[in-house]
Amino acid sequence: MRTLKKNSFLTILLAVLPVSLVLSQSSPFAGYGIGEINNDAFGRNNAMGGTGIAIRTNLYLNNQNPASYSAIDTLSFFFEAGMKGKFQTLKGNNGETKHSKIDVDYFAFGFPITKYLVTSIGMRPATNTEYTFFGINQATVSGSDAQQTFDIRYVGEGTISNLYGGLGVKVTNNLSVGAHIHYLFGDIKNYYVQSFTTGDFLYGAKTERRINDMMLDFGAQYSFFVNNLKNNRMTIGAVFNPKINVSGKSTHIFGQGSNFIEDGFLDIVDSMKISSTDKFTQMPMGVGVGISYTIRNRLVLAADFSTKFWSKTDLTATEMFDSQNITIADATCYSFGLEWTPNQQTGIRYYERIRYRLGFRYGNDYIKIGDKQVTDRGITAGFGFPLRRTSTSLNFSIDYGTKGISDKNLTEEQYMKFTLGFTLHEYWFFKSKIR
């Protein structure tokens, strides 16, 4: 029986794959670790470059910092929902391929509990994996010095969902603090199958990671008027999430079969290696800081910096990626945004009450291939369309960006994401008076 050498089997997915034969619905880098981490915010924040750590408003829910919930007044009820579309182009040395997808992205509620305490509950994907790769590679077969050509197939699917609840507390007129508790659940499946041009068997590996655990994050905001002008306000914000061991189960099977089954994998008839562990992964400690400046209640300027200390976890590259050419690095992100409303209060013409938004972001992902770290950069824009004279609005954002490594031999993803969000703002907590 012929078997592949281990180093050949652990060949890197993106470094050798002909891009002209790729079909990917999430980022191609979703094939690593726990999938593509969803760092997107709600519609308004996405249009402003993803900023939100220091943004404070009573017109929207801001899930980027739980301390911001305390800006909601005691009469308001909020419902946020959004759908996201993605159009991507994958480019490499052998050409390019395109794909698109539209899906529900998030929903959340927000309402006051007391005068100083506000809560929000929501759900959104934490990570996504959905891709199919086809290509041709070469490997040395044991017992022979010659290299043989074989077809390769990579398939990934699954979602880790995030059901969360948050509290924002107004400590003083200037200082607010808050916290989120997240319940992560779901599974990620990654398949690898290769078949020789000669021979009766297909060789493959299947890894399934299932997660079911809690996480926490904390936030604070300090807001004050500038030069004693009530229409000019500066806010400084910070967020923190501790490093945590995430429980779950990881199963890895390596074997051979003869036919493919419905989910893209093969029917293994001879299992060469089976391993299972209850240690799923670690999520790193993360910190973020931000600043925003509101001028005359018309212009909002915001800037954020955040980092995740992946390199400080106990994980090894092999645990995360099953590959010796991948290392884990700290993830960072810089983001900037603005929002301009010509005349929110007394605007007679409709366009004067529309909120116009722009943003920019640049970051390094936690994946490092060889000595080069994956980067993600993009330009954002969007609008907030008020419905009549209410605070209910439709929010549209576009994010045009590039993710990958500037290397001719590696895959680079160009994408355009759009988010269509709906913000329902109602006054539900009036106290009736009998005269």
Short mmCIF file of C-alpha atoms in Angstrom, two decimals:
data_model
loop_
_atom_site.label_atom_id
_atom_site.label_comp_id
_atom_site.label_asym_id
_atom_site.label_seq_id
_atom_site.Cartn_x
_atom_site.Cartn_y
_atom_site.Cartn_z
CA MET A 1 0.00 0.00 0.00
CA ARG A 2 1.34 3.42 -0.91
CA THR A 3 1.32 6.16 1.71
CA LEU A 4 2.27 9.81 1.46
CA LYS A 5 5.10 11.32 3.41
CA LYS A 6 3.82 13.52 6.25
CA ASN A 7 5.44 16.72 5.00
CA SER A 8 3.78 16.29 1.62
CA PHE A 9 0.39 15.80 3.23
CA LEU A 10 0.78 18.98 5.31
CA THR A 11 1.48 21.18 2.29
CA ILE A 12 0.14 24.69 2.80
CA LEU A 13 -3.26 25.27 1.34
CA LEU A 14 -2.84 28.75 -0.15
CA ALA A 15 0.84 28.86 -0.91
CA VAL A 16 0.67 26.19 -3.61
CA LEU A 17 -2.93 26.21 -4.80
CA PRO A 18 -3.70 27.37 -8.37
CA VAL A 19 -6.20 30.16 -7.82
CA SER A 20 -7.86 29.64 -11.18
CA LEU A 21 -9.42 26.50 -9.69
CA VAL A 22 -10.76 27.98 -6.47
CA LEU A 23 -14.33 28.44 -5.31
CA SER A 24 -14.51 30.30 -1.99
CA GLN A 25 -17.54 31.77 -0.23
CA SER A 26 -15.82 33.07 2.88
CA SER A 27 -12.25 34.36 2.85
CA PRO A 28 -9.74 31.80 1.51
CA PHE A 29 -7.91 32.24 4.82
CA ALA A 30 -10.91 30.67 6.55
CA GLY A 31 -9.16 27.35 5.95
CA TYR A 32 -6.89 28.08 8.88
CA GLY A 33 -7.60 27.63 12.58
CA ILE A 34 -11.16 28.39 13.69
CA GLY A 35 -12.15 30.06 10.43
CA GLU A 36 -12.45 33.67 9.35
CA ILE A 37 -12.95 35.77 12.48
CA ASN A 38 -15.85 38.18 12.14
CA ASN A 39 -14.65 41.62 13.24
CA ASP A 40 -17.44 43.51 11.50
CA ALA A 41 -19.59 45.89 13.52
CA PHE A 42 -23.16 47.03 12.94
CA GLY A 43 -24.03 49.03 9.82
CA ARG A 44 -23.26 52.51 11.11
CA ASN A 45 -19.88 51.57 12.56
CA ASN A 46 -18.90 49.55 9.48
CA ALA A 47 -19.35 52.63 7.30
CA MET A 48 -17.02 54.55 9.62
CA GLY A 49 -14.10 52.18 9.17
CA GLY A 50 -15.25 49.86 11.95
CA THR A 51 -14.67 52.48 14.66
CA GLY A 52 -16.81 52.40 17.79
CA ILE A 53 -14.67 52.06 20.92
CA ALA A 54 -15.17 55.76 21.72
CA ILE A 55 -18.42 56.44 19.83
CA ARG A 56 -21.29 57.35 22.10
CA THR A 57 -24.81 57.99 20.83
CA ASN A 58 -28.46 57.69 21.84
CA LEU A 59 -29.56 56.97 18.25
CA TYR A 60 -27.97 53.54 17.62
CA LEU A 61 -26.70 50.43 19.36
CA ASN A 62 -22.91 50.28 19.37
CA ASN A 63 -21.67 46.74 20.08
CA GLN A 64 -18.01 47.78 19.86
CA ASN A 65 -17.99 48.96 23.48
CA PRO A 66 -20.62 47.87 26.06
CA ALA A 67 -20.12 51.12 27.99
CA SER A 68 -21.80 52.97 25.10
CA TYR A 69 -25.19 51.39 25.94
CA SER A 70 -25.56 53.78 28.88
CA ALA A 71 -26.03 56.66 26.41
CA ILE A 72 -29.55 55.32 25.65
CA ASP A 73 -32.22 57.31 27.47
CA THR A 74 -34.80 55.82 29.81
CA LEU A 75 -37.67 55.92 27.30
CA SER A 76 -36.08 54.23 24.30
CA PHE A 77 -36.27 50.74 22.87
CA PHE A 78 -33.93 49.70 20.03
CA PHE A 79 -33.97 46.84 17.56
CA GLU A 80 -31.05 46.42 15.15
CA ALA A 81 -30.88 43.91 12.30
CA GLY A 82 -28.67 43.63 9.27
CA MET A 83 -27.82 41.54 6.26
CA LYS A 84 -24.42 41.37 4.60
CA GLY A 85 -23.36 40.68 1.05
CA LYS A 86 -19.87 39.90 -0.15
CA PHE A 87 -18.40 39.95 -3.65
CA GLN A 88 -14.89 38.59 -3.82
CA THR A 89 -12.16 38.12 -6.40
CA LEU A 90 -9.28 35.74 -5.65
CA LYS A 91 -6.09 36.48 -7.55
CA GLY A 92 -2.90 34.47 -7.91
CA ASN A 93 -0.18 33.51 -10.35
CA ASN A 94 -2.58 31.29 -12.34
CA GLY A 95 -5.48 33.69 -12.76
CA GLU A 96 -8.52 34.73 -10.77
CA THR A 97 -11.99 33.59 -9.79
CA LYS A 98 -15.06 35.44 -8.50
CA HIS A 99 -17.81 34.61 -6.06
CA SER A 100 -20.65 36.34 -4.20
CA LYS A 101 -22.89 35.63 -1.23
CA ILE A 102 -25.68 37.36 0.71
CA ASP A 103 -26.68 36.32 4.21
CA VAL A 104 -28.27 37.53 7.45
CA ASP A 105 -25.56 39.12 9.59
CA TYR A 106 -26.86 40.19 13.01
CA PHE A 107 -29.77 41.23 15.19
CA ALA A 108 -29.84 42.93 18.60
CA PHE A 109 -32.17 44.57 21.12
CA GLY A 110 -31.40 47.39 23.53
CA PHE A 111 -33.47 48.95 26.31
CA PRO A 112 -33.03 50.58 29.75
CA ILE A 113 -33.42 48.66 33.01
CA THR A 114 -33.02 51.68 35.29
CA LYS A 115 -32.06 55.30 34.82
CA TYR A 116 -28.37 54.40 34.91
CA LEU A 117 -28.39 50.81 33.63
CA VAL A 118 -29.03 49.75 30.01
CA THR A 119 -28.87 46.28 28.47
CA SER A 120 -28.46 44.86 24.98
CA ILE A 121 -28.94 41.30 23.71
CA GLY A 122 -27.93 40.09 20.28
CA MET A 123 -26.62 37.35 18.05
CA ARG A 124 -24.12 37.27 15.19
CA PRO A 125 -21.54 34.90 13.67
CA ALA A 126 -18.18 34.83 15.49
CA THR A 127 -16.32 32.93 12.76
CA ASN A 128 -17.22 31.57 9.32
CA THR A 129 -15.82 28.78 7.19
CA GLU A 130 -17.18 28.02 3.72
CA TYR A 131 -14.83 27.24 0.87
CA THR A 132 -13.94 24.65 -1.76
CA PHE A 133 -10.51 24.46 -3.38
CA PHE A 134 -9.47 22.28 -6.30
CA GLY A 135 -5.97 22.04 -7.71
CA ILE A 136 -3.02 19.95 -8.78
CA ASN A 137 0.12 19.26 -6.75
CA GLN A 138 3.13 16.97 -6.64
CA ALA A 139 4.54 14.81 -3.86
CA THR A 140 7.11 12.10 -3.38
CA VAL A 141 5.64 8.68 -2.66
CA SER A 142 7.42 6.56 -0.09
CA GLY A 143 9.52 3.80 -1.65
CA SER A 144 10.15 5.83 -4.78
CA ASP A 145 12.38 8.80 -5.64
CA ALA A 146 10.03 10.02 -8.36
CA GLN A 147 7.38 12.66 -7.85
CA GLN A 148 3.81 11.91 -8.87
CA THR A 149 1.08 14.32 -9.77
CA PHE A 150 -2.18 14.18 -7.84
CA ASP A 151 -5.41 16.11 -7.58
CA ILE A 152 -6.15 17.90 -4.33
CA ARG A 153 -9.40 19.08 -2.82
CA TYR A 154 -9.92 21.30 0.24
CA VAL A 155 -13.42 21.72 1.67
CA GLY A 156 -14.45 23.76 4.70
CA GLU A 157 -17.82 24.48 6.25
CA GLY A 158 -19.34 25.62 9.50
CA THR A 159 -20.05 28.62 11.70
CA ILE A 160 -19.26 29.55 15.29
CA SER A 161 -22.20 31.68 16.49
CA ASN A 162 -22.06 34.34 19.19
CA LEU A 163 -25.09 34.89 21.42
CA TYR A 164 -24.31 37.78 23.75
CA GLY A 165 -25.74 40.01 26.43
CA GLY A 166 -24.33 43.35 27.52
CA LEU A 167 -24.77 45.92 30.27
CA GLY A 168 -23.80 49.58 30.27
CA VAL A 169 -23.69 51.54 33.53
CA LYS A 170 -23.47 55.31 33.87
CA VAL A 171 -21.19 55.79 36.89
CA THR A 172 -21.05 59.61 36.71
CA ASN A 173 -22.14 62.21 34.19
CA ASN A 174 -18.83 61.66 32.39
CA LEU A 175 -17.83 58.06 33.10
CA SER A 176 -19.56 54.87 31.91
CA VAL A 177 -18.50 51.24 32.14
CA GLY A 178 -19.90 48.04 30.69
CA ALA A 179 -19.44 44.33 30.04
CA HIS A 180 -20.46 41.63 27.56
CA ILE A 181 -20.92 37.95 28.20
CA HIS A 182 -20.68 35.82 25.04
CA TYR A 183 -21.89 32.28 24.50
CA LEU A 184 -20.00 30.72 21.59
CA PHE A 185 -21.33 27.56 19.96
CA GLY A 186 -21.08 25.69 16.68
CA ASP A 187 -18.53 23.68 14.73
CA ILE A 188 -15.98 24.04 11.96
CA LYS A 189 -15.10 21.19 9.57
CA ASN A 190 -12.02 21.12 7.33
CA TYR A 191 -11.42 18.37 4.77
CA TYR A 192 -8.34 17.57 2.74
CA VAL A 193 -8.48 14.94 -0.01
CA GLN A 194 -5.83 14.00 -2.58
CA SER A 195 -5.89 11.40 -5.31
CA PHE A 196 -3.07 10.10 -7.50
CA THR A 197 -3.44 9.95 -11.24
CA THR A 198 -2.71 6.25 -10.84
CA GLY A 199 -4.01 3.99 -8.12
CA ASP A 200 -7.35 3.00 -6.70
CA PHE A 201 -7.41 5.00 -3.47
CA LEU A 202 -7.95 8.58 -2.34
CA TYR A 203 -6.09 9.84 0.72
CA GLY A 204 -7.64 12.41 3.01
CA ALA A 205 -7.84 14.09 6.38
CA LYS A 206 -10.84 15.45 8.20
CA THR A 207 -10.68 17.82 11.17
CA GLU A 208 -13.79 18.83 13.10
CA ARG A 209 -13.66 21.44 15.85
CA ARG A 210 -16.73 21.89 18.02
CA ILE A 211 -17.02 24.71 20.53
CA ASN A 212 -19.38 25.41 23.42
CA ASP A 213 -18.20 27.98 25.97
CA MET A 214 -18.46 31.49 27.46
CA MET A 215 -16.31 34.61 27.01
CA LEU A 216 -16.24 38.07 28.57
CA ASP A 217 -15.18 41.53 27.51
CA PHE A 218 -15.23 44.87 29.30
CA GLY A 219 -15.36 48.51 28.28
CA ALA A 220 -15.23 52.06 29.56
CA GLN A 221 -15.92 55.51 28.13
CA TYR A 222 -15.13 58.97 29.49
CA SER A 223 -17.01 61.78 27.76
CA PHE A 224 -16.78 65.53 28.34
CA PHE A 225 -17.71 68.81 26.69
CA VAL A 226 -14.94 70.79 25.02
CA ASN A 227 -14.62 74.46 25.99
CA ASN A 228 -17.92 74.13 27.87
CA LEU A 229 -19.81 73.90 24.57
CA LYS A 230 -22.61 71.33 24.85
CA ASN A 231 -22.56 70.66 21.11
CA ASN A 232 -18.83 69.84 21.12
CA ARG A 233 -17.99 66.63 22.94
CA MET A 234 -14.93 64.43 23.19
CA THR A 235 -15.05 60.78 24.26
CA ILE A 236 -12.16 58.50 25.17
CA GLY A 237 -12.86 54.77 25.21
CA ALA A 238 -11.15 51.50 26.04
CA VAL A 239 -12.05 47.80 25.79
CA PHE A 240 -10.45 44.69 27.23
CA ASN A 241 -11.03 40.96 26.91
CA PRO A 242 -9.03 38.44 28.97
CA LYS A 243 -7.29 35.38 27.59
CA ILE A 244 -9.50 32.35 28.03
CA ASN A 245 -9.39 28.61 27.46
CA VAL A 246 -12.31 27.72 25.23
CA SER A 247 -13.63 24.24 25.81
CA GLY A 248 -14.92 22.01 23.08
CA LYS A 249 -13.78 19.00 21.13
CA SER A 250 -11.38 18.57 18.25
CA THR A 251 -11.32 15.37 16.18
CA HIS A 252 -8.82 14.52 13.45
CA ILE A 253 -9.07 11.51 11.11
CA PHE A 254 -6.52 10.53 8.46
CA GLY A 255 -7.19 7.62 6.13
CA GLN A 256 -8.01 6.38 2.65
CA GLY A 257 -11.20 5.68 0.73
CA SER A 258 -12.48 5.20 -2.79
CA ASN A 259 -15.54 7.47 -3.25
CA PHE A 260 -16.65 10.97 -2.32
CA ILE A 261 -19.75 11.50 -0.19
CA GLU A 262 -22.24 14.35 -0.16
CA ASP A 263 -20.36 16.80 2.07
CA GLY A 264 -17.27 16.74 -0.16
CA PHE A 265 -15.26 14.28 1.92
CA LEU A 266 -14.57 10.64 1.12
CA ASP A 267 -15.83 7.43 2.63
CA ILE A 268 -12.83 6.32 4.66
CA VAL A 269 -12.47 2.54 4.56
CA ASP A 270 -9.04 2.40 6.21
CA SER A 271 -8.35 4.84 9.06
CA MET A 272 -4.61 5.25 9.52
CA LYS A 273 -4.79 7.80 12.30
CA ILE A 274 -7.57 9.01 14.59
CA SER A 275 -7.05 11.55 17.37
CA SER A 276 -9.46 13.41 19.61
CA THR A 277 -8.97 16.00 22.33
CA ASP A 278 -11.20 18.05 24.62
CA LYS A 279 -8.82 21.01 24.42
CA PHE A 280 -10.32 23.11 21.66
CA THR A 281 -8.35 26.35 21.60
CA GLN A 282 -7.41 29.49 23.46
CA MET A 283 -8.75 32.93 22.71
CA PRO A 284 -6.11 35.63 23.25
CA MET A 285 -6.13 38.66 25.48
CA GLY A 286 -7.15 41.77 23.57
CA VAL A 287 -7.12 45.50 24.23
CA GLY A 288 -8.39 48.49 22.30
CA VAL A 289 -8.44 52.25 22.71
CA GLY A 290 -10.31 54.93 20.83
CA ILE A 291 -11.13 58.61 20.70
CA SER A 292 -14.02 60.50 19.11
CA TYR A 293 -14.87 64.18 18.74
CA THR A 294 -18.38 65.44 18.02
CA ILE A 295 -18.61 68.99 16.62
CA ARG A 296 -21.90 70.91 16.84
CA ASN A 297 -23.84 67.62 16.78
CA ARG A 298 -23.13 67.46 13.04
CA LEU A 299 -19.64 66.05 12.53
CA VAL A 300 -18.28 62.96 14.33
CA LEU A 301 -14.59 62.07 13.99
CA ALA A 302 -13.34 58.76 15.39
CA ALA A 303 -10.13 56.72 15.56
CA ASP A 304 -9.49 53.27 17.09
CA PHE A 305 -6.55 50.98 17.69
CA SER A 306 -6.93 47.37 18.84
CA THR A 307 -4.71 44.33 19.18
CA LYS A 308 -5.11 40.63 20.01
CA PHE A 309 -2.11 38.91 21.59
CA TRP A 310 -2.27 35.59 19.74
CA SER A 311 1.47 35.05 20.15
CA LYS A 312 1.03 35.02 23.95
CA THR A 313 -1.31 32.02 23.92
CA ASP A 314 -0.20 28.46 24.62
CA LEU A 315 -1.18 27.38 21.13
CA THR A 316 1.28 26.12 18.57
CA ALA A 317 0.96 26.54 14.85
CA THR A 318 0.44 22.81 14.44
CA GLU A 319 -2.55 22.85 16.83
CA MET A 320 -4.16 25.71 14.93
CA PHE A 321 -3.30 24.93 11.33
CA ASP A 322 -1.87 21.41 11.00
CA SER A 323 1.02 22.94 9.05
CA GLN A 324 4.68 23.56 9.81
CA ASN A 325 4.89 26.64 7.58
CA ILE A 326 2.27 28.65 9.50
CA THR A 327 2.96 30.69 12.62
CA ILE A 328 0.71 32.71 14.91
CA ALA A 329 1.28 36.44 15.27
CA ASP A 330 -0.40 39.27 17.15
CA ALA A 331 -3.34 40.79 15.24
CA THR A 332 -3.61 44.59 15.08
CA CYS A 333 -6.05 47.03 13.52
CA TYR A 334 -6.06 50.80 12.99
CA SER A 335 -9.35 52.37 11.96
CA PHE A 336 -10.58 55.90 11.25
CA GLY A 337 -14.02 57.23 10.44
CA LEU A 338 -16.29 60.23 10.20
CA GLU A 339 -20.00 60.98 10.01
CA TRP A 340 -21.50 64.23 8.72
CA THR A 341 -25.13 65.28 9.15
CA PRO A 342 -25.84 68.67 7.50
CA ASN A 343 -28.86 69.54 9.66
CA GLN A 344 -30.29 66.79 11.80
CA GLN A 345 -32.65 68.88 13.95
CA THR A 346 -34.26 71.44 11.67
CA GLY A 347 -33.36 70.32 8.16
CA ILE A 348 -36.25 71.02 5.79
CA ARG A 349 -34.86 69.11 2.81
CA TYR A 350 -34.48 65.36 3.24
CA TYR A 351 -30.83 65.25 2.15
CA GLU A 352 -29.97 67.58 5.04
CA ARG A 353 -30.99 64.88 7.53
CA ILE A 354 -29.11 62.03 5.83
CA ARG A 355 -25.96 60.89 7.66
CA TYR A 356 -22.94 60.64 5.35
CA ARG A 357 -20.11 58.32 6.48
CA LEU A 358 -16.55 57.52 5.43
CA GLY A 359 -13.78 55.41 6.91
CA PHE A 360 -10.49 53.62 6.48
CA ARG A 361 -8.84 50.68 8.25
CA TYR A 362 -5.61 48.76 8.12
CA GLY A 363 -4.73 45.64 10.06
CA ASN A 364 -2.56 42.54 10.36
CA ASP A 365 -4.31 39.20 10.72
CA TYR A 366 -3.13 36.54 13.18
CA ILE A 367 -1.99 34.27 10.33
CA LYS A 368 1.64 34.33 9.23
CA ILE A 369 2.74 32.31 6.20
CA GLY A 370 6.48 31.86 6.19
CA ASP A 371 7.89 35.21 7.30
CA LYS A 372 4.98 37.29 5.97
CA GLN A 373 1.86 38.25 7.91
CA VAL A 374 -1.55 38.43 6.25
CA THR A 375 -2.79 42.02 6.01
CA ASP A 376 -6.34 43.37 5.64
CA ARG A 377 -7.01 46.94 4.53
CA GLY A 378 -10.08 48.68 3.24
CA ILE A 379 -11.99 51.89 2.52
CA THR A 380 -15.56 52.24 3.76
CA ALA A 381 -18.50 54.52 3.02
CA GLY A 382 -22.20 54.63 3.78
CA PHE A 383 -25.38 56.49 4.54
CA GLY A 384 -27.96 56.66 7.30
CA PHE A 385 -31.42 57.31 5.86
CA PRO A 386 -33.93 58.53 8.48
CA LEU A 387 -37.55 57.43 8.11
CA ARG A 388 -39.63 60.59 8.17
CA ARG A 389 -39.02 62.69 11.28
CA THR A 390 -38.19 59.72 13.50
CA SER A 391 -34.93 58.25 14.79
CA THR A 392 -35.67 54.99 12.98
CA SER A 393 -33.33 54.61 10.01
CA LEU A 394 -31.90 52.44 7.27
CA ASN A 395 -28.12 52.20 7.27
CA PHE A 396 -26.14 51.22 4.21
CA SER A 397 -22.38 50.64 4.17
CA ILE A 398 -19.79 49.49 1.63
CA ASP A 399 -16.37 48.10 2.47
CA TYR A 400 -13.90 47.71 -0.39
CA GLY A 401 -10.69 45.99 0.67
CA THR A 402 -7.81 43.61 0.04
CA LYS A 403 -6.70 40.70 2.21
CA GLY A 404 -3.62 38.59 1.75
CA ILE A 405 0.12 38.84 1.22
CA SER A 406 1.78 40.87 -1.52
CA ASP A 407 3.55 37.85 -3.00
CA LYS A 408 3.05 36.64 -6.56
CA ASN A 409 2.99 33.01 -5.42
CA LEU A 410 0.27 33.44 -2.80
CA THR A 411 -3.44 34.05 -3.01
CA GLU A 412 -4.77 37.58 -2.55
CA GLU A 413 -8.43 38.35 -1.95
CA GLN A 414 -10.08 41.53 -3.19
CA TYR A 415 -13.57 42.02 -1.85
CA MET A 416 -16.49 44.37 -1.60
CA LYS A 417 -18.81 43.87 1.35
CA PHE A 418 -22.04 45.73 1.86
CA THR A 419 -24.26 45.85 4.92
CA LEU A 420 -27.90 46.87 4.90
CA GLY A 421 -29.04 47.51 8.45
CA PHE A 422 -32.30 48.56 10.01
CA THR A 423 -32.45 50.52 13.26
CA LEU A 424 -35.85 50.68 14.92
CA HIS A 425 -36.03 53.33 17.63
CA GLU A 426 -39.26 53.52 19.59
CA TYR A 427 -40.33 55.18 22.84
CA TRP A 428 -41.87 52.36 24.86
CA PHE A 429 -41.45 53.35 28.45
CA PHE A 430 -43.77 56.31 28.97
CA LYS A 431 -45.56 56.50 32.27
CA SER A 432 -49.26 57.16 31.84
CA LYS A 433 -50.77 60.04 33.78
CA ILE A 434 -54.43 60.16 34.80
CA ARG A 435 -55.91 63.62 35.18
#
